[in-house]
Coordinates of N, CA and C in Angstrom, one line a residue:
X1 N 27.0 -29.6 34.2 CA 27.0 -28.5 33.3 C 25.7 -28.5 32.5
X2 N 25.0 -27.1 32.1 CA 24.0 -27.1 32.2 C 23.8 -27.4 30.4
X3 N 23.0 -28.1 29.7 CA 22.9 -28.2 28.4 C 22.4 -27.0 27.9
X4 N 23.0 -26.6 26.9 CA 23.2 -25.3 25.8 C 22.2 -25.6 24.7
X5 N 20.7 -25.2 24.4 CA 19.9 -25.9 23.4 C 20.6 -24.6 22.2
X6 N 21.0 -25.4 20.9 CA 21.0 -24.8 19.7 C 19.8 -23.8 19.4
X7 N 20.0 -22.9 18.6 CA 19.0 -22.1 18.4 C 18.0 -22.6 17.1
X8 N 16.8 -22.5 17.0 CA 15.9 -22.9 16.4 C 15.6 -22.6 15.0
X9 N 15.8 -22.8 14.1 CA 15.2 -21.8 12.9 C 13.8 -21.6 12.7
X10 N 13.8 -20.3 12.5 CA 12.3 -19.4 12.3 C 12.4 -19.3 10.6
X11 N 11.8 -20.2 10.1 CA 12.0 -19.7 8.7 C 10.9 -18.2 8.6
X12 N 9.7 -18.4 9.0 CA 8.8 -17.4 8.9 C 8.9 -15.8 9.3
X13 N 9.7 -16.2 10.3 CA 10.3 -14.3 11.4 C 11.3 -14.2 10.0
X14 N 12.3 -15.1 9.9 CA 13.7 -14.7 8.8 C 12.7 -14.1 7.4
X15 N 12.0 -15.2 7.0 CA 11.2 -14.7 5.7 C 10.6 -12.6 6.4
X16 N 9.9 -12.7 7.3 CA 9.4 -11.3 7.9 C 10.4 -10.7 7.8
X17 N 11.7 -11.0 8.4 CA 12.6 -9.8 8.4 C 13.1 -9.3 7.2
X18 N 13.3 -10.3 6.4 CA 13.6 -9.5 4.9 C 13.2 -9.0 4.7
X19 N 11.9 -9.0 4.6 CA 10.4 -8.5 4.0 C 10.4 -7.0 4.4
X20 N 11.0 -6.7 5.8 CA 11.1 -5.5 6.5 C 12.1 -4.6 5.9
X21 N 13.5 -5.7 5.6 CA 14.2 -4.9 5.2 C 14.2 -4.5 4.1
X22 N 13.7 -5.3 2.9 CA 13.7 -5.0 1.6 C 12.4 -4.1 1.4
X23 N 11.4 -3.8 2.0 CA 10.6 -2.7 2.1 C 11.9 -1.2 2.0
X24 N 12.4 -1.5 3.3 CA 13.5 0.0 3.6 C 13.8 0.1 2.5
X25 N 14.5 -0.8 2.1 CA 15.3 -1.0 0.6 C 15.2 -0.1 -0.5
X26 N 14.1 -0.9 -0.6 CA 13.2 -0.4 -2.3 C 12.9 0.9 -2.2
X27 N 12.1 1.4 -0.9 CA 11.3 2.4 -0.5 C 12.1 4.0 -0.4
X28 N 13.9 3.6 -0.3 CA 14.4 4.6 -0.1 C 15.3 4.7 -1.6
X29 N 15.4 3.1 -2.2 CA 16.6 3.6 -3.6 C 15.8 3.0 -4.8
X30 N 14.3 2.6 -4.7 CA 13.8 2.6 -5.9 C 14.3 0.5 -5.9
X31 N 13.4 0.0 -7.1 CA 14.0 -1.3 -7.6 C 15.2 -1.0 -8.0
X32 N 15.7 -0.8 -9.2 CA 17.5 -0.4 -9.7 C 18.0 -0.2 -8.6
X33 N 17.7 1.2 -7.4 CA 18.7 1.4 -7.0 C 19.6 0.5 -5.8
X34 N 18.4 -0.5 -5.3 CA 18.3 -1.6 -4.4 C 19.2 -2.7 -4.0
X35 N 20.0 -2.4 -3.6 CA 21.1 -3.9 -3.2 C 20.6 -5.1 -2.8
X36 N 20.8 -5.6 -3.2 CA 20.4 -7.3 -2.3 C 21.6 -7.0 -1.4
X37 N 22.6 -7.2 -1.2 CA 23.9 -7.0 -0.1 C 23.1 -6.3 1.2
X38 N 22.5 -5.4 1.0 CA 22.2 -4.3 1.8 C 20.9 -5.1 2.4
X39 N 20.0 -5.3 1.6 CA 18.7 -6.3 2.5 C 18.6 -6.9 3.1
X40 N 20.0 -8.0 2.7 CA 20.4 -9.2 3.6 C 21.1 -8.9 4.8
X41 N 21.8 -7.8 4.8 CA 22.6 -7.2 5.9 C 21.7 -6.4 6.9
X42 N 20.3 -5.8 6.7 CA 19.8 -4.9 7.2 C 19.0 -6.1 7.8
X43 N 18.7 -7.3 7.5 CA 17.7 -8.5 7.7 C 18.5 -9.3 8.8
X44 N 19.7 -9.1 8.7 CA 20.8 -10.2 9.7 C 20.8 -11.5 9.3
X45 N 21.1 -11.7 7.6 CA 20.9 -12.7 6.7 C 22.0 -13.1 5.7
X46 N 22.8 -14.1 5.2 CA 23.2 -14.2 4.1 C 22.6 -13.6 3.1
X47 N 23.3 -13.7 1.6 CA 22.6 -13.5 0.6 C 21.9 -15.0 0.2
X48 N 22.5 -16.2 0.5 CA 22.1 -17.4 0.2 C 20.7 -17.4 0.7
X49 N 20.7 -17.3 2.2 CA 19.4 -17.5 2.6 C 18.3 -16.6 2.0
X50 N 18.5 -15.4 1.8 CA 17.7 -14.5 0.9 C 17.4 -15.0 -0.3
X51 N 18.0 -15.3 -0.9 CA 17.7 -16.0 -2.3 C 17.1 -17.5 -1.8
X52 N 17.4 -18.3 -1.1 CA 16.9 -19.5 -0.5 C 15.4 -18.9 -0.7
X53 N 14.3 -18.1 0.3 CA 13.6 -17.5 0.6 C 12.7 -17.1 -0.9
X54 N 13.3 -15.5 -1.8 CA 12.5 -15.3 -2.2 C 13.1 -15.8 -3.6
X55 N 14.2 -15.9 -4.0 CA 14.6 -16.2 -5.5 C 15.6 -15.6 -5.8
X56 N 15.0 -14.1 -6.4 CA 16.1 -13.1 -6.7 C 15.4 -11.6 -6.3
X57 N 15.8 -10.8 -7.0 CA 15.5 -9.2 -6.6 C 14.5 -8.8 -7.0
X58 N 14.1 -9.3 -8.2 CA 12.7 -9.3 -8.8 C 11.2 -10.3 -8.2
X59 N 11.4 -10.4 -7.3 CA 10.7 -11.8 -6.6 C 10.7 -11.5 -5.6
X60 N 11.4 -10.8 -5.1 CA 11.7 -10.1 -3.7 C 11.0 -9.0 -3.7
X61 N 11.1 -8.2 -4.5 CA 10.5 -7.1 -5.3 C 8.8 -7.2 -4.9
X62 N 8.5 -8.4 -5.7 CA 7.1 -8.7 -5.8 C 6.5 -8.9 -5.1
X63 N 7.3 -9.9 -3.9 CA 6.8 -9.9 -2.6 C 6.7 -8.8 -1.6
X64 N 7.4 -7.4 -1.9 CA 7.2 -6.7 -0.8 C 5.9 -5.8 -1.2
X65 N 5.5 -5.7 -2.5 CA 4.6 -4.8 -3.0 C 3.2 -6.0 -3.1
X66 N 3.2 -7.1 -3.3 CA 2.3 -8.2 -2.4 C 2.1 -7.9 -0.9
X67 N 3.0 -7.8 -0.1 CA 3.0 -7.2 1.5 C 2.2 -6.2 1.5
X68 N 2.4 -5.3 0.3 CA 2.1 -3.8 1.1 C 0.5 -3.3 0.9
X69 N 0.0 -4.4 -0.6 CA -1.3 -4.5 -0.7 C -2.5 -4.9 0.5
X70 N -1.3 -6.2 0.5 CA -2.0 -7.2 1.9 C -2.6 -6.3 3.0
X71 N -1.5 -5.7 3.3 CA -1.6 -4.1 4.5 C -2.8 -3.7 4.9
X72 N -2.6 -2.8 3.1 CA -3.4 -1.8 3.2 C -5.2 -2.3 3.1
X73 N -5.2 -3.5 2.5 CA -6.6 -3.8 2.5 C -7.1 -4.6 3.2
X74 N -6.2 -5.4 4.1 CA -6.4 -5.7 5.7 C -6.8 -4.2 6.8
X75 N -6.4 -3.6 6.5 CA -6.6 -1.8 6.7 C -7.7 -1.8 6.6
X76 N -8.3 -1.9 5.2 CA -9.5 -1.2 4.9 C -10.5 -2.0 5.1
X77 N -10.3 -3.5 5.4 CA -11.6 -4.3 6.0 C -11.7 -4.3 7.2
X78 N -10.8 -3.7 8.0 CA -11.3 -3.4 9.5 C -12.2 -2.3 9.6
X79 N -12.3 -1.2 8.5 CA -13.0 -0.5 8.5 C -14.9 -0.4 8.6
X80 N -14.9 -2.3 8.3 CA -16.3 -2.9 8.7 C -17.2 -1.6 7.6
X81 N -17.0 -1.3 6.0 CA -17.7 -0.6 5.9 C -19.2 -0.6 5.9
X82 N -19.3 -2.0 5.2 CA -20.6 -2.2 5.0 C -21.4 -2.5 6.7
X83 N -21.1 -2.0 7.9 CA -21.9 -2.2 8.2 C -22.1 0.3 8.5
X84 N -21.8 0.5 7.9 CA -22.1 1.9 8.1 C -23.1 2.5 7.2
X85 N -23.7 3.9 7.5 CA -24.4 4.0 6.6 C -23.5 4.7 5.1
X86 N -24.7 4.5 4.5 CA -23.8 4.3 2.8 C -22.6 5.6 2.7
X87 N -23.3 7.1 3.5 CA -22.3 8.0 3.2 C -21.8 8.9 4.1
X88 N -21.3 7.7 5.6 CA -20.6 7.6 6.3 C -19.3 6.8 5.9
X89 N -19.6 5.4 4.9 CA -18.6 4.6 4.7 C -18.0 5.6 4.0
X90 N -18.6 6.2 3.0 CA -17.5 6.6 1.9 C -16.6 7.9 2.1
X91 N -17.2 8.4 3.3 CA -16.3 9.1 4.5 C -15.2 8.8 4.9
X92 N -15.7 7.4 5.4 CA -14.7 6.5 6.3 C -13.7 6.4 5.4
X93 N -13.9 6.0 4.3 CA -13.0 5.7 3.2 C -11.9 6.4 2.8
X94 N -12.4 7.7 2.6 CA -11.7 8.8 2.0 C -10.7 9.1 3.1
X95 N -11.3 9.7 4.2 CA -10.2 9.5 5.5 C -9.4 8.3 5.9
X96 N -10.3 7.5 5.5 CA -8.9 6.5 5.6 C -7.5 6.2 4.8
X97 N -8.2 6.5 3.3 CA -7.0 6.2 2.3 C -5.9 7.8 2.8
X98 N -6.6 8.8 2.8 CA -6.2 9.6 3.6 C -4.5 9.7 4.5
X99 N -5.1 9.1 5.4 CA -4.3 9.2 7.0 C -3.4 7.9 6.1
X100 N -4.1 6.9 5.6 CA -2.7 5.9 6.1 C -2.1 6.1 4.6
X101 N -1.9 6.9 3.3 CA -1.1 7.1 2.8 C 0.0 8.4 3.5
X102 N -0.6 9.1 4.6 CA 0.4 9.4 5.4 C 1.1 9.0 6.2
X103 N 0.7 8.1 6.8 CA 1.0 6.9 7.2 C 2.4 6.3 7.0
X104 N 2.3 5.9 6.0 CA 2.6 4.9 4.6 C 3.4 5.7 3.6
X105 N 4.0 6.7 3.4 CA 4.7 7.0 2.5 C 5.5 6.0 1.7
X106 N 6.2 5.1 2.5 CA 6.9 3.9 1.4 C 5.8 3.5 0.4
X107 N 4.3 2.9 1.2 CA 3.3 2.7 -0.1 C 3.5 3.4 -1.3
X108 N 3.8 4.6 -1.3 CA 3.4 5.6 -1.9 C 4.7 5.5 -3.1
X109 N 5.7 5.4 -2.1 CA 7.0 5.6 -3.0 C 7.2 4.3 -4.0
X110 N 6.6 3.0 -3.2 CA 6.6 1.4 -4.1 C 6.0 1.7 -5.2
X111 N 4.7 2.0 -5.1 CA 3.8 2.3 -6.1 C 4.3 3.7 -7.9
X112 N 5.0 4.1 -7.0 CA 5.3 5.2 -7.7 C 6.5 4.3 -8.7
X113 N 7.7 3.3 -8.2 CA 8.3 2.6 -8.8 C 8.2 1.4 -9.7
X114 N 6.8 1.0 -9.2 CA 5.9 0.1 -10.3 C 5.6 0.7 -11.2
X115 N 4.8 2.0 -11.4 CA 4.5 2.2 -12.4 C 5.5 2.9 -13.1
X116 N 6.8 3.1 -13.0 CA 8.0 2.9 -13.7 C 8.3 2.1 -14.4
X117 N 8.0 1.1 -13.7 CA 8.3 -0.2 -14.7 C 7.2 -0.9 -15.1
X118 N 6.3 -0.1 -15.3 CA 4.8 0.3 -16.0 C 4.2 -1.7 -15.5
X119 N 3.9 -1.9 -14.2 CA 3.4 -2.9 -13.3 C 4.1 -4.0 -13.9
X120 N 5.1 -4.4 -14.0 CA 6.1 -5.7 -14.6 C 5.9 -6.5 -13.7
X121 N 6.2 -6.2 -12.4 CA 6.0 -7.0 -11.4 C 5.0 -7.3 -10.9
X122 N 4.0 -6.1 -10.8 CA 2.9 -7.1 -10.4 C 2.4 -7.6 -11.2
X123 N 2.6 -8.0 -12.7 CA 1.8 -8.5 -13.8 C 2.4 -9.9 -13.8
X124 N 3.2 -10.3 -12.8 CA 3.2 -11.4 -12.4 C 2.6 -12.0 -11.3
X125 N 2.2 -11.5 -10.3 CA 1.2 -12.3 -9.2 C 0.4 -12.7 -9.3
X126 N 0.2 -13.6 -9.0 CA -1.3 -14.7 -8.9 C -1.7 -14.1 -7.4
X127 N -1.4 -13.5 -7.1 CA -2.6 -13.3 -5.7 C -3.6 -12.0 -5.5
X128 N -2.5 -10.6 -6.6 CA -2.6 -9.3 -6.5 C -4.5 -9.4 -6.6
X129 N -4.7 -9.6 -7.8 CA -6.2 -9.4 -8.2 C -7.0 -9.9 -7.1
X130 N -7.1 -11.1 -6.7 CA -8.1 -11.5 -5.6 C -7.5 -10.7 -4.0
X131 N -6.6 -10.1 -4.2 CA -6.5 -9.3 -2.7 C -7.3 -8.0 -3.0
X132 N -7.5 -7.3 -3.9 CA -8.2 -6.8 -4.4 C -9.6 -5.9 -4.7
X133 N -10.0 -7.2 -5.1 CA -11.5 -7.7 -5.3 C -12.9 -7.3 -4.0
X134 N -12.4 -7.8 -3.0 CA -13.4 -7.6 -2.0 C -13.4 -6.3 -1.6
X135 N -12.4 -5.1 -1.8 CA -12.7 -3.9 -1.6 C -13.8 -3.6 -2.3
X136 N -13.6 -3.2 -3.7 CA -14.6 -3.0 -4.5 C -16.1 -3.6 -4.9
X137 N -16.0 -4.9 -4.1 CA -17.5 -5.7 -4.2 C -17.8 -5.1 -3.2
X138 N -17.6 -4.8 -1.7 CA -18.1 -4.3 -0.7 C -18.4 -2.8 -1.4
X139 N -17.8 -1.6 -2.0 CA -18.2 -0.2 -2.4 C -19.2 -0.6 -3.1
X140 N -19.3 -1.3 -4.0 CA -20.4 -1.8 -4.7 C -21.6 -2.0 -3.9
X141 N -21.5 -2.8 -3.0 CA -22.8 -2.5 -2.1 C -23.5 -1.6 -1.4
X142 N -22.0 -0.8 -0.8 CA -22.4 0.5 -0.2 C -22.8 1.6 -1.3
X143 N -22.3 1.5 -2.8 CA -23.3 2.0 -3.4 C -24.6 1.9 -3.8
X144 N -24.8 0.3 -3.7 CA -26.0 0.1 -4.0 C -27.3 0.7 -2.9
X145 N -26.5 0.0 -1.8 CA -27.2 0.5 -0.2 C -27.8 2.3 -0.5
X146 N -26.6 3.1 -0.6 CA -26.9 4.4 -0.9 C -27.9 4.9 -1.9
X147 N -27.5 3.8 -3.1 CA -28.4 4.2 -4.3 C -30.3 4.3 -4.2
X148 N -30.7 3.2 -3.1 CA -31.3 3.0 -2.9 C -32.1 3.5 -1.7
X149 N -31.8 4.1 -1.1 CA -32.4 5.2 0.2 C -31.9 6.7 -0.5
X150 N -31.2 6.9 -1.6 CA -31.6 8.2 -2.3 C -30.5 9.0 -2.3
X151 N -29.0 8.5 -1.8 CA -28.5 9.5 -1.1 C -27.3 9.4 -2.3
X152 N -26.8 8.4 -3.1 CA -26.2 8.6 -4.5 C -26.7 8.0 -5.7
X153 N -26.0 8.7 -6.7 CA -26.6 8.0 -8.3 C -26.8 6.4 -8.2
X154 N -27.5 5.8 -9.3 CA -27.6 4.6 -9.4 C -26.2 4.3 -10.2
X155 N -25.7 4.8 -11.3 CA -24.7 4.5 -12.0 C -23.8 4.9 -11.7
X156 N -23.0 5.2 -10.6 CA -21.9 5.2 -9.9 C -21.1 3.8 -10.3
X157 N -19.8 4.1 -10.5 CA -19.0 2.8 -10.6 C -17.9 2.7 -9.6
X158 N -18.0 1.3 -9.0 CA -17.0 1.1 -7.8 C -15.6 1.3 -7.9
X159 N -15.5 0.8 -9.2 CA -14.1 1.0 -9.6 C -13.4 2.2 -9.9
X160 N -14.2 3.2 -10.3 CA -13.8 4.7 -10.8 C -14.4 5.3 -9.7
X161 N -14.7 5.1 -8.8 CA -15.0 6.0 -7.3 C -13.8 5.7 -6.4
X162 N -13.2 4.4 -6.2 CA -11.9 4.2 -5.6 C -11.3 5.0 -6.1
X163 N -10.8 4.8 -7.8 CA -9.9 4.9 -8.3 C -9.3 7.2 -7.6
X164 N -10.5 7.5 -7.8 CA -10.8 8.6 -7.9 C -10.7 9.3 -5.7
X165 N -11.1 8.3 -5.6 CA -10.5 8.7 -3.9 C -8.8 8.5 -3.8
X166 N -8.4 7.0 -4.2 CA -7.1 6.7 -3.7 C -6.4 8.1 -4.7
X167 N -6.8 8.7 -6.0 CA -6.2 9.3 -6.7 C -5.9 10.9 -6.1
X168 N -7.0 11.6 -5.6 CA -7.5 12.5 -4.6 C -6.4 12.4 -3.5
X169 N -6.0 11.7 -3.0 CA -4.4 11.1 -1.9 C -3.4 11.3 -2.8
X170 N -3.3 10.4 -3.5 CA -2.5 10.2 -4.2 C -1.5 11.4 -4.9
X171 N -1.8 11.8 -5.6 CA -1.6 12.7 -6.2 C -0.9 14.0 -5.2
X172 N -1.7 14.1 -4.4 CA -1.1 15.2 -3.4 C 0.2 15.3 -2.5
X173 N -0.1 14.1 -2.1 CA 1.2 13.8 -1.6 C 2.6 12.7 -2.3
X174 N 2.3 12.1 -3.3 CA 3.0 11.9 -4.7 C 4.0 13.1 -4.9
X175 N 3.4 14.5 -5.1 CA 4.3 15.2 -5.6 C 4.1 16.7 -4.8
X176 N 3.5 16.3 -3.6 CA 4.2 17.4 -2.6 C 5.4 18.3 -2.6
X177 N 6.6 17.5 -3.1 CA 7.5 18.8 -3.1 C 7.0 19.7 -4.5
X178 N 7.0 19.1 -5.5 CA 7.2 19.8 -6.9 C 5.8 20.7 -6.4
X179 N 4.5 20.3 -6.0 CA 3.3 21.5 -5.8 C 3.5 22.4 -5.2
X180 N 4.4 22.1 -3.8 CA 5.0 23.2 -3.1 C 5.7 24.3 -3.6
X181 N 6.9 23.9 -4.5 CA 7.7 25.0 -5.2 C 7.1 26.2 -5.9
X182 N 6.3 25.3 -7.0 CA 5.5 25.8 -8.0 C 4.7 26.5 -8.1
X183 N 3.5 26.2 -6.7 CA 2.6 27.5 -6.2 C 3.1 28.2 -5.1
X184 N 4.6 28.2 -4.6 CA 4.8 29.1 -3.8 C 4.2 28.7 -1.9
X185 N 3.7 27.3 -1.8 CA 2.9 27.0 -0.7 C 3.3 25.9 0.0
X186 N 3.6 25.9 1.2 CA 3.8 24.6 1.8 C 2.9 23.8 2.1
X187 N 2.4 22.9 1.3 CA 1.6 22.3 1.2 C 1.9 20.9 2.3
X188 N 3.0 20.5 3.3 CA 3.5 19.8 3.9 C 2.6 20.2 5.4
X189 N 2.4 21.7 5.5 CA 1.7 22.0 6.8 C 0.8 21.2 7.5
X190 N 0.6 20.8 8.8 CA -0.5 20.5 8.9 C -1.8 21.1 8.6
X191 N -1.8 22.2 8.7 CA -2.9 23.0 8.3 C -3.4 22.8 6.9
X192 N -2.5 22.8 5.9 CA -2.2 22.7 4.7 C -2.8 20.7 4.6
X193 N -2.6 20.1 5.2 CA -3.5 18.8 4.8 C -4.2 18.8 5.4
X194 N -4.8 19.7 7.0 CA -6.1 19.3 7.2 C -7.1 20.0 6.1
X195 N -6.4 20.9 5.2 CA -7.5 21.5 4.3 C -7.9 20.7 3.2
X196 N -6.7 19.9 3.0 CA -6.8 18.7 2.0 C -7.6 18.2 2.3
X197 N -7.8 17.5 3.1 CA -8.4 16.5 3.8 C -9.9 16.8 3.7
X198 N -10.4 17.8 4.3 CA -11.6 18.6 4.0 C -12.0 18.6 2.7
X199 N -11.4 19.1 2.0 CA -11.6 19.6 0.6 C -12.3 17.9 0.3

């Protein structure tokens, strides 16, 4: 008879799959609205092990909006900007925050439930800031790069140029339904964001 090997534990896949699930979670009922029952079940997990893992709901919380940074700014350093020219990158940029907050709507929706709870959670990470950081040191060069062959101001600030791109996204599709109603326009069309996009 043939020996039957026990199955192995993956702590890393199990930690991933929560991670997957509790994204769904959050992304569809908010922190409050968010079951641990339901994460762990959507994960194919106890609740023990879940809590083993991340702690509690608020820690779980933190890690998935830790994930989602990770993401996006793994995202944005494949974009290799600094080897483009200065105002090609900030092209690249714009279209990029772009596409992958369509992408990415849960980003959108996480974000939107942090600052409900006006950044509680992430005002606890030790990692948030240095994941961060190298975006804006790199714009900083691309503006320096630019500043210097003529093609933008010298006093341009890195931080209030993001701020002002991711917001440019942001904001549009944040509250897509309510702009739709209000001006009478479906602003959902593709037509209607390739104009976005343009603009």
């Amino acid at each position: 008879m043939a020996k039957v090997d026990k199955p192995t534990r993956d702590p890393e896949r199990t930690r991933a799959r929560i991670l997957v699930a509790a994204l769904a979670e959050f992304a569809s009922q908010g922190f409050a609205g968010a079951r641990v029952d339901a994460i762990a079940a959507a994960a194919g997990v106890n609740k023990r092990m879940l809590y083993h893992y991340y702690g509690n709901k608020e820690a779980l919380f933190l890690a998935v909006l830790e994930q989602a940074y990770a993401e996006i700014r793994a995202a944005e350093g494949a974009l290799r900007l600094a080897d483009l020219r200065p105002d090609e990158a900030i092209r690249a940029l714009v279209r990029f925050t772009w596409d992958y907050y369509l992408a990415h709507p849960e980003f959108i929706t996480l974000l939107n439930n942090e600052n409900l709870h006006r950044a509680a959670h992430l005002g606890r990470s030790t990692r948030i800031r240095a994941m961060n950081s190298p975006l804006i040191d790199t714009l900083r060069a691309v503006l320096r790069r630019g500043a210097d062959e003529g093609l933008f101001r010298a006093s341009i600030d890195p931080l209030e140029l993001y701020i002002s791109i991711a917001a440019l996204s942001y904001f549009y599709l944040s509250n897509n339904a309510t702009l739709s109603t209000v001006f009478s326009r479906d602003l959902t069309s593709p037509a209607a964001r390739r104009k976005r996009l343009a603009h």
